[in-house]
Short mmCIF file of C-alpha atoms in Angstrom, two decimals:
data_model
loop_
_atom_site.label_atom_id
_atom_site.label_comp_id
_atom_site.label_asym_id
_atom_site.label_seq_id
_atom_site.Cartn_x
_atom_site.Cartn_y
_atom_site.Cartn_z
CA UNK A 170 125.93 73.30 136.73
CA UNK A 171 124.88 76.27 138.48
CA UNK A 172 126.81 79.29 137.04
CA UNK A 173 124.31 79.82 133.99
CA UNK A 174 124.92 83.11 132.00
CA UNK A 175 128.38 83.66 131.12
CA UNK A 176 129.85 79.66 130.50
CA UNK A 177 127.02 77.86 129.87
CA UNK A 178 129.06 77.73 126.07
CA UNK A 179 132.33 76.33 127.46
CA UNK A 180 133.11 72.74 126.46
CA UNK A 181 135.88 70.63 125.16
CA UNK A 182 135.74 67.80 122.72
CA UNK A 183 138.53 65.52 121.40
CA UNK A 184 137.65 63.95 118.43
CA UNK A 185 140.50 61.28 118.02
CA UNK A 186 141.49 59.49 114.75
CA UNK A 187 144.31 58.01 113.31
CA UNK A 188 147.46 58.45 115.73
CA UNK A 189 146.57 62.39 116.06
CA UNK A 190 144.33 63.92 118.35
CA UNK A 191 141.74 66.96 117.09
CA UNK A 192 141.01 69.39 120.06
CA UNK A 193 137.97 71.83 119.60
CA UNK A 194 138.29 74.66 121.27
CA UNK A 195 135.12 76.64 121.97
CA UNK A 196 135.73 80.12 122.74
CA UNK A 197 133.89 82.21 125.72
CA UNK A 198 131.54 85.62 124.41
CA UNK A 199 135.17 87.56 124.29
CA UNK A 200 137.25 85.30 122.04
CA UNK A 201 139.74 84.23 124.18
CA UNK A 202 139.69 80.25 124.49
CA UNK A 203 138.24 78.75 128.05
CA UNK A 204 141.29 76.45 128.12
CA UNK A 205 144.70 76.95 127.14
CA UNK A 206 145.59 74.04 124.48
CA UNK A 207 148.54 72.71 126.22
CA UNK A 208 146.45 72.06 129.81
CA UNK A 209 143.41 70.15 127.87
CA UNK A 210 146.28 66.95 128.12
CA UNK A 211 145.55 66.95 131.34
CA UNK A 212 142.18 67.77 132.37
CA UNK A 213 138.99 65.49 131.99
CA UNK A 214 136.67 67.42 129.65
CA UNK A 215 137.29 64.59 127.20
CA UNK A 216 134.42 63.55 124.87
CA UNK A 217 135.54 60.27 122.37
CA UNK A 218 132.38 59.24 121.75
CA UNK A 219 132.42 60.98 118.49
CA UNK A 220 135.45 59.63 116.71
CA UNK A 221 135.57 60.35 112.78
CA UNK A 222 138.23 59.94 110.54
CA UNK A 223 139.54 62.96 108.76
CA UNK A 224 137.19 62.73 105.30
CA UNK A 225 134.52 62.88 107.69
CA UNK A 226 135.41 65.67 109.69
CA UNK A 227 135.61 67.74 106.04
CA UNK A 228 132.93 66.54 105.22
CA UNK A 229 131.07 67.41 108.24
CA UNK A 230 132.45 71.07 108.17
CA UNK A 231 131.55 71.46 104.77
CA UNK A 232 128.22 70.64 105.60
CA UNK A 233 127.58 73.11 108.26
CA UNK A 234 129.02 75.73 106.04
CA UNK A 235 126.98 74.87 102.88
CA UNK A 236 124.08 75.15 105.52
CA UNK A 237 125.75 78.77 106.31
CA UNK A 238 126.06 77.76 110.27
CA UNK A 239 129.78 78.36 109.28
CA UNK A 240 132.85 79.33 107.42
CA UNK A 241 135.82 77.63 107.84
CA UNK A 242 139.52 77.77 106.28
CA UNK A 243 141.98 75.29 106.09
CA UNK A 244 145.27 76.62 106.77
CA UNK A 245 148.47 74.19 106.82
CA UNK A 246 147.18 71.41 109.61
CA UNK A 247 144.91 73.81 111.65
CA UNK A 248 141.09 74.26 110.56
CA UNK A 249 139.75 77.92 111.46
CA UNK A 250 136.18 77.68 112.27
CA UNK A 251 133.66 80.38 113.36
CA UNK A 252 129.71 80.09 113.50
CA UNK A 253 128.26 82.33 111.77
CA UNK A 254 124.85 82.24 112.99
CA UNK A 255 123.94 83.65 116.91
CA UNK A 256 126.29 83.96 118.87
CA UNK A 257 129.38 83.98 116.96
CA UNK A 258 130.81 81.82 118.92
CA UNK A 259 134.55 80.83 117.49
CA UNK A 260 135.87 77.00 116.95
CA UNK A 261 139.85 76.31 116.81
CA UNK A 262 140.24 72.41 115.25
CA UNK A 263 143.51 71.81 115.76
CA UNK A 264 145.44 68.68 114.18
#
């Protein structure tokens, strides 16, 4: 815990449910994701302790955005997310 500035935002969260897996990606101050997708399988950075099913993952999105911390899109099986207050740092759900 002792590099401070620059990736104090990097984390990794799996929120598991049904037989898929949702990875959220948060993205470093220049957009470009702290771990590639296909190495997250591998590594440790797991969190399951927050496991909702898939109404409840809308329903928490649509929450933040009515509360205009985001805007989201739901595109085929991938939800776009980016914060919209300070920061603007970027979220990639991906199903």
């Amino acid at each position: 815990m002792s590099s401070h500035s620059k990736n104090q935002m990097q984390s990794i969260k799996v929120i598991r449910y049904g037989i898929r897996d949702v990875i959220l990606i948060i993205l470093g101050e220049n957009k470009v994701p702290l771990f590639k997708p296909q190495l997250l399988y591998q590594m440790n950075h797991y969190d399951l302790s927050f496991i909702p099913d898939e109404n409840k993952i809308n329903a928490i999105l649509q929450k933040l955005a009515k509360q205009g911390l985001l805007a989201y899109t739901l595109i085929g099986n991938s939800y776009g997310v980016t914060l919209t207050k300070k920061g603007e740092t970027e979220y990639n759900i991906i199903q």
